[in-house]
Short mmCIF file of C-alpha atoms and ligand atoms in Angstrom, two decimals:
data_model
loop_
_atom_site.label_atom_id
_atom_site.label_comp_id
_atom_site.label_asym_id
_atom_site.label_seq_id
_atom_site.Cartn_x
_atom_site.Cartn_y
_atom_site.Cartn_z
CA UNK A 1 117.09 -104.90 -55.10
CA UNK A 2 116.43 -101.00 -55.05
CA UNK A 3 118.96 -98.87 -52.89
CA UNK A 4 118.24 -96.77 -50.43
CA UNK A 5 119.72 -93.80 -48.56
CA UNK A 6 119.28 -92.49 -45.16
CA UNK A 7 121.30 -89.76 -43.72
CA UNK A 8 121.87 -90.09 -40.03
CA UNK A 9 122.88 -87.91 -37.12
CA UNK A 10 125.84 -89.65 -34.73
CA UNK A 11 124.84 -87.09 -31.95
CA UNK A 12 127.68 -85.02 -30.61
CA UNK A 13 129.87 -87.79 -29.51
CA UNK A 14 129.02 -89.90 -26.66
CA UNK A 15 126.85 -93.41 -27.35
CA UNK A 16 124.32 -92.86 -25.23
CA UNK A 17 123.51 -89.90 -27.58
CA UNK A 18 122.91 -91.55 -30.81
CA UNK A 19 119.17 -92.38 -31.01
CA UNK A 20 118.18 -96.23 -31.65
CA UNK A 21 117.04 -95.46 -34.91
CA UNK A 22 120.47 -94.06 -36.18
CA UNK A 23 122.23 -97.04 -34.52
CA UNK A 24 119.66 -99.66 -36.03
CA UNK A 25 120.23 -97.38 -39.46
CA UNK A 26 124.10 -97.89 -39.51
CA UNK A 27 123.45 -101.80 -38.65
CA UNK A 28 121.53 -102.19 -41.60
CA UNK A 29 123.77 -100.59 -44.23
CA UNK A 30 125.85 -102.53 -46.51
CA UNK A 31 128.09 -98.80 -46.93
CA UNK A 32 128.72 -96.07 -44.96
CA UNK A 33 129.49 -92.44 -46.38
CA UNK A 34 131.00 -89.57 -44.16
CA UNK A 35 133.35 -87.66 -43.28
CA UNK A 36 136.61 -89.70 -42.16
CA UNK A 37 136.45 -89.12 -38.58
CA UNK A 38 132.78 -89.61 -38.06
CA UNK A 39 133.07 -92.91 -40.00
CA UNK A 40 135.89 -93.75 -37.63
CA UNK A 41 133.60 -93.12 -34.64
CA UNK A 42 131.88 -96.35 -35.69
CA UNK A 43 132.74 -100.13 -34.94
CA UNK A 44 131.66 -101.73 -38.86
CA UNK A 45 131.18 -105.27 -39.75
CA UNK A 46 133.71 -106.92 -42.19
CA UNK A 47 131.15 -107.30 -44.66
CA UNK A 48 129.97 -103.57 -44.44
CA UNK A 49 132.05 -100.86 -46.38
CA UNK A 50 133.49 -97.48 -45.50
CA UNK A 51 133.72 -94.58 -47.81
CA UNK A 52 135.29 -91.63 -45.43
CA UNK A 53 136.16 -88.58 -47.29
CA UNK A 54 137.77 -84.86 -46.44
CA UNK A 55 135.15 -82.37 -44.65
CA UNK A 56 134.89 -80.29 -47.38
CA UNK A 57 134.02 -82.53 -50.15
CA UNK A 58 130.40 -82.50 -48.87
CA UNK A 59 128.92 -82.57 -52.45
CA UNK A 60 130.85 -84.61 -53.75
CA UNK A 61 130.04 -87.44 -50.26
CA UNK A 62 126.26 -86.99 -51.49
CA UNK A 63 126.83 -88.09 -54.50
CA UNK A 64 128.75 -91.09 -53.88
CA UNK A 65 125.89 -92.21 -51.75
CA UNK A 66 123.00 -91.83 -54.34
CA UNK A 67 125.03 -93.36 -56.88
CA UNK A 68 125.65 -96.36 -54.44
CA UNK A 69 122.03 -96.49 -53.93
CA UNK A 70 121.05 -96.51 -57.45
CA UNK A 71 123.24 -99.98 -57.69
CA UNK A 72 120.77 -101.34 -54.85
CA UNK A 73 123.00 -100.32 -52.03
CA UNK A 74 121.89 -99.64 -48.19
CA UNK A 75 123.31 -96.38 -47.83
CA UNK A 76 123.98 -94.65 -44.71
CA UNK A 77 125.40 -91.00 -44.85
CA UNK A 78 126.56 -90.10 -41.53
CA UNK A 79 126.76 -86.68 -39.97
CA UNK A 80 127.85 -85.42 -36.32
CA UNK A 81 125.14 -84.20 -34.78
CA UNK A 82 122.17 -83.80 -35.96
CA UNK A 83 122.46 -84.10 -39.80
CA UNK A 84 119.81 -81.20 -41.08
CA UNK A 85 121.67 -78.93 -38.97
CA UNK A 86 124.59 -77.42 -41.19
CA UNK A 87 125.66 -80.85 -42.32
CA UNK A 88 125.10 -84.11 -44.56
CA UNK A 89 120.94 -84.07 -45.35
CA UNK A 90 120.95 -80.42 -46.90
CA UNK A 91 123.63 -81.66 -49.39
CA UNK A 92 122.07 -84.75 -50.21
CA UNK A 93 118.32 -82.97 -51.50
CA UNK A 94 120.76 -80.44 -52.98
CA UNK A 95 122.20 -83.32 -55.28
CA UNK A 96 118.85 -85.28 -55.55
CA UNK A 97 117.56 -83.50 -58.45
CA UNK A 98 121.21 -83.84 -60.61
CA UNK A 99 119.74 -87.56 -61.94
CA UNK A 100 116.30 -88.65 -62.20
CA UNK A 101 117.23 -91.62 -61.32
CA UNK A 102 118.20 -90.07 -57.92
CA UNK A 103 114.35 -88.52 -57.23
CA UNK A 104 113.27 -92.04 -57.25
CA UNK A 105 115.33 -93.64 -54.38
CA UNK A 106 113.87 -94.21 -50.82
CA UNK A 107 115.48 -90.81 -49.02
CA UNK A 108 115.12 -90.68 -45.16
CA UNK A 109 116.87 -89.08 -42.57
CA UNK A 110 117.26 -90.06 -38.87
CA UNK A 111 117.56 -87.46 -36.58
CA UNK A 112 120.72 -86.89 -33.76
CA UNK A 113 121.15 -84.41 -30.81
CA UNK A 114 122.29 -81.58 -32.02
CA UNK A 115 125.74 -79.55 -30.62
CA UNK A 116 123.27 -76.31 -29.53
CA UNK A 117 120.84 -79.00 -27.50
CA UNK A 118 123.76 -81.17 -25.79
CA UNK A 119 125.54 -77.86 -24.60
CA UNK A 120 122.38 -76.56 -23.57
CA UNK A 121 121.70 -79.26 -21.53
CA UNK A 122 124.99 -79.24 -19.67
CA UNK A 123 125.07 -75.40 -18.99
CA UNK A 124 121.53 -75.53 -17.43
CA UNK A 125 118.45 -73.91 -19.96
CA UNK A 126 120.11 -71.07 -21.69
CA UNK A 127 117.24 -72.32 -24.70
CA UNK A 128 114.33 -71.83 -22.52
CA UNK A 129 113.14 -68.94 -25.16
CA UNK A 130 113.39 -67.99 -28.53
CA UNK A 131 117.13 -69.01 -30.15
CA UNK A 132 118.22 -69.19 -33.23
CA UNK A 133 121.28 -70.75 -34.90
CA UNK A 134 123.80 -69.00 -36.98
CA UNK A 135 127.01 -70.92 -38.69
CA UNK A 136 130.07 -68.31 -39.18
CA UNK A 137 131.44 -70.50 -41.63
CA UNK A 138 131.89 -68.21 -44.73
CA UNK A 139 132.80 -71.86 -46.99
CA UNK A 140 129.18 -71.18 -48.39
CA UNK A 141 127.85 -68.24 -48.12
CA UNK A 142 129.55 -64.32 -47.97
CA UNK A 143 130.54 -62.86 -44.44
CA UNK A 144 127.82 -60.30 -45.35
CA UNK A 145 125.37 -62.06 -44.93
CA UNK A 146 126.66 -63.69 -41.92
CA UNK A 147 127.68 -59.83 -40.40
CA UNK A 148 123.34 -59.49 -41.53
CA UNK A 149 122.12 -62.28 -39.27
CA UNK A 150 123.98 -61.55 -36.34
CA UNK A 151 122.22 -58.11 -36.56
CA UNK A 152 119.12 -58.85 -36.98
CA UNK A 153 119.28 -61.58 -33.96
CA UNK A 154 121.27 -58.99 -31.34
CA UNK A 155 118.72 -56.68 -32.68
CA UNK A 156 115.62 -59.26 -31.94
CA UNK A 157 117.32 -60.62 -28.82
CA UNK A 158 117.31 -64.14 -29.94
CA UNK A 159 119.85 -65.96 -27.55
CA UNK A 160 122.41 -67.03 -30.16
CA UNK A 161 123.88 -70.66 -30.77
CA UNK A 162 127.15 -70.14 -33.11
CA UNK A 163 128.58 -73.04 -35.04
CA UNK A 164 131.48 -73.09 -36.92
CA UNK A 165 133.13 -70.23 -34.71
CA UNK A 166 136.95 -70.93 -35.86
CA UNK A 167 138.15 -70.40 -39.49
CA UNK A 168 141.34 -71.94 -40.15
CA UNK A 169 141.51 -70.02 -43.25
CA UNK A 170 140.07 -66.53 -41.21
CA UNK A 171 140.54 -67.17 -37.78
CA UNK A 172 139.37 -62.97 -37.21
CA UNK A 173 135.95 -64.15 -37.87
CA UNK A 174 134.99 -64.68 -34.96
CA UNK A 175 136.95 -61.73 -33.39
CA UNK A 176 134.41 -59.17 -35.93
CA UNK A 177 131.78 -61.53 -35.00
CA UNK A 178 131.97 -60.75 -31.05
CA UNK A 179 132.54 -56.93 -31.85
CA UNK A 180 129.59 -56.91 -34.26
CA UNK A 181 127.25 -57.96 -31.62
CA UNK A 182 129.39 -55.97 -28.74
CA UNK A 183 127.64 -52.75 -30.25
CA UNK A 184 124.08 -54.14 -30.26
CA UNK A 185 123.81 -56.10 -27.04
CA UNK A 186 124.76 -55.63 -23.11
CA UNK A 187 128.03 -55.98 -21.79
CA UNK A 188 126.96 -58.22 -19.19
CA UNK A 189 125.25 -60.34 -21.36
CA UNK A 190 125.69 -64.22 -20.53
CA UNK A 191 128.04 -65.97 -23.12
CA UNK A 192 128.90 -69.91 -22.94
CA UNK A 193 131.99 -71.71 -24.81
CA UNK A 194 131.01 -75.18 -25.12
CA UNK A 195 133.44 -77.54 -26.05
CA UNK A 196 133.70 -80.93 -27.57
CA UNK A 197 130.55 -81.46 -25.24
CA UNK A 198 130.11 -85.34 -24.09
CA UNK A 199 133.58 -86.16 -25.32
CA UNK A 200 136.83 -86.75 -22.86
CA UNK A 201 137.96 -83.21 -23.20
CA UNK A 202 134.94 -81.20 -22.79
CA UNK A 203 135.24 -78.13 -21.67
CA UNK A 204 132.39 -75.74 -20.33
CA UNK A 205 133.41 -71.70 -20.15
CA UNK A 206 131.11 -69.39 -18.89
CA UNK A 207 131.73 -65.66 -19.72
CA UNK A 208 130.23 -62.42 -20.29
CA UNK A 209 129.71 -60.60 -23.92
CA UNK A 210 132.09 -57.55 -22.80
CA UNK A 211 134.87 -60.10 -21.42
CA UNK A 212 134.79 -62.68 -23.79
CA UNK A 213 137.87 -63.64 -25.25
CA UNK A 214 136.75 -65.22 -28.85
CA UNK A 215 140.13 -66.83 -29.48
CA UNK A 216 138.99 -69.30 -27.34
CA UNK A 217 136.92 -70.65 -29.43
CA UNK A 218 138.11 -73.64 -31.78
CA UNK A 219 136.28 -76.45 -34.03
CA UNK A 220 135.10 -78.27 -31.36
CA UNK A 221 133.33 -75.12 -29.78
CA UNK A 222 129.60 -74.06 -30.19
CA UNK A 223 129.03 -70.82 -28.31
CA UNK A 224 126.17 -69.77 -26.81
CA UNK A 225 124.98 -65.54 -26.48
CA UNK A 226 122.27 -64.98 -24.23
CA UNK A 227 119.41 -62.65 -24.54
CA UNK A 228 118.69 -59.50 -22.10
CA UNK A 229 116.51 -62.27 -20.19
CA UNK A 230 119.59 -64.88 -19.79
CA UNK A 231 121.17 -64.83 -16.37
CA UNK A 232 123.79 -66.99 -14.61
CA UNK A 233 122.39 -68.92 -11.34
CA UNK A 234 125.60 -68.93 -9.04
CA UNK A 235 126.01 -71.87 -7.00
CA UNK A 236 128.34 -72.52 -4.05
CA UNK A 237 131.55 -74.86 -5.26
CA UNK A 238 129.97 -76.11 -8.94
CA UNK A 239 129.63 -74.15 -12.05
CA UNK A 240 127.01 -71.27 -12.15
CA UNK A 241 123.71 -72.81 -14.53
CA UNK A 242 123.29 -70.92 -17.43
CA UNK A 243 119.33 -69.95 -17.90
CA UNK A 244 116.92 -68.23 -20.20
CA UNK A 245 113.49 -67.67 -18.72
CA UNK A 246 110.40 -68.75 -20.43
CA UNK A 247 108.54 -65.40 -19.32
CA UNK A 248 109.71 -62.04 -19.53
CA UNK A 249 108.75 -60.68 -16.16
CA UNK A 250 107.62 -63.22 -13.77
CA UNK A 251 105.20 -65.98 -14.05
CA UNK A 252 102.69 -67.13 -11.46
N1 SAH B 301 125.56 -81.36 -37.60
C1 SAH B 301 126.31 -80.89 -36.45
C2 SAH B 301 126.94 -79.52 -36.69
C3 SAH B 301 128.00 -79.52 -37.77
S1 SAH B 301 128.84 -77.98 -37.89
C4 SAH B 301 125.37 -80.81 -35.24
O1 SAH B 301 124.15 -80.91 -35.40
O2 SAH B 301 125.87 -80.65 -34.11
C5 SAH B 301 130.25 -78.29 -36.85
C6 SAH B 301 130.17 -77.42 -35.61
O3 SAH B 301 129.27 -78.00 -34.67
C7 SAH B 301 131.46 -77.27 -34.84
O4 SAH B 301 132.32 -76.28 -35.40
C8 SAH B 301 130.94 -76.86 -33.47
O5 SAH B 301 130.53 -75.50 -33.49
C9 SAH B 301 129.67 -77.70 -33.35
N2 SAH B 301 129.88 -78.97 -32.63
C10 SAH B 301 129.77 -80.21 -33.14
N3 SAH B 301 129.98 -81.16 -32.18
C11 SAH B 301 130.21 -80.47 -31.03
C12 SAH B 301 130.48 -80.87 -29.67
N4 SAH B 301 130.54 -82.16 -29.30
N5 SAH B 301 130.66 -79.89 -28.75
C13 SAH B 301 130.57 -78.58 -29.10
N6 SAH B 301 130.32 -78.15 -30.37
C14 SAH B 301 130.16 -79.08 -31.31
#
């Protein structure tokens, strides 16, 4: 029997978030491969197996699961989220070409909701325009670069999904991060802390750039940093929706 591999977004939490297709993917493994907690997330069979491993061993989990494959194993690599978005499928084509063997297995990946689209959808449409995504992890790549994106978006006024916003190891990341785009972009500008979205303890905080307190902002947090277009829509007794126009100016 020839193996297979298929790396699979979980969605950020909840069930009802994790497409068919990723639930019919995990089903059909014979082994799972992820990151322990993500792993735990799901109810297995007896006869299926469970390879959890540490978060930053991401290399190393890609591996394991084309190796498993090449003994005619139904692998199923699990990520939160959606897993081409900073997570589990970018490490698995960057391991592919390491055996030849490897660029031979069936590869697919089944896509999740990612943290950026469920917070979105709970704060209202603060991605109604042009956004872009920026990870302040500096695990794999310098805090130059990082410091060079959020530039360049301010600077385009992209609204601005952050992942990643709280080093353990540098927990001032994020601090430089907010001051870096305090000089480019407006004061009032709308900011969003959204966290552990669809889970038990979420937590929604809405904010603006100039009071913003970045500390607040832990593993579980994706932020959100509006363009000059993004606005609050106060409402009387619930939380103000959070929106980003599809037109500049108005639209008949
Ligand atoms: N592949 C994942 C992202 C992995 S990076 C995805 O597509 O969502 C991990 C970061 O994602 C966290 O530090 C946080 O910024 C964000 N994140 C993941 N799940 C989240 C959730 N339920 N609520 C808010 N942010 C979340």
């Amino acid at each position: 029997m020839s193996g297979r591999v298929v790396v699979i977004g979980l969605g950020p939490g909840p069930a009802e978030w994790m497409t068919p297709e990723a639930r019919a993917a995990i089903d059909a493994a014979s082994d799972v491969v992820g990151y322990g907690p993500y792993v735990d997330r799901l109810t297995l069979r007896p006869d299926q197996r469970a390879h959890a491993s540490d978060n930053r061993l991401e290399m190393n989990r890609a591996r394991l699961a084309l190796k498993l494959a090449t003994e005619g194993r139904a692998v199923a690599v699990v990520s939160g989220g959606d897993p081409g978005v900073f997570a589990m499928a970018a490490a698995v084509f960057e391991a592919v070409e390491e055996d030849p063997r490897w660029l031979r297995l069936e590869i697919a990946v089944a896509p999740g909701v990612t943290a950026m689209q469920a917070a979105a959808a709970r704060l209202g449409a603060p991605l109604g325009h042009d956004f872009c995504a920026i990870s302040l992890s500096d695990n794999l790549k310098p805090w130059a670069i990082v410091e060079r994106r959020l530039r360049a978006a301010a600077e385009g006024d992209f609204v601005i999904a952050l992942y990643n916003p709280a080093s353990q190891a540098r927990p001032a990341r994020i601090v430089e991060a907010f001051d870096l785009l305090r000089t480019v972009k407006a004061a009032a500008t709308p900011v969003a802390f959204a966290r552990a979205v669809g889970r038990a303890d979420e937590t929604l905080t809405l904010t603006t750039l100039g009071e913003a307190d970045p500390n607040l902002a832990d593993m579980a947090t994706l932020i959100i940093i509006g363009s000059s277009e993004t606005r609050f829509i106060a409402r009387d007794g619930a939380r103000a929706w959070m929106v980003t126009p599809r037109a500049y100016g108005t639209r008949g």
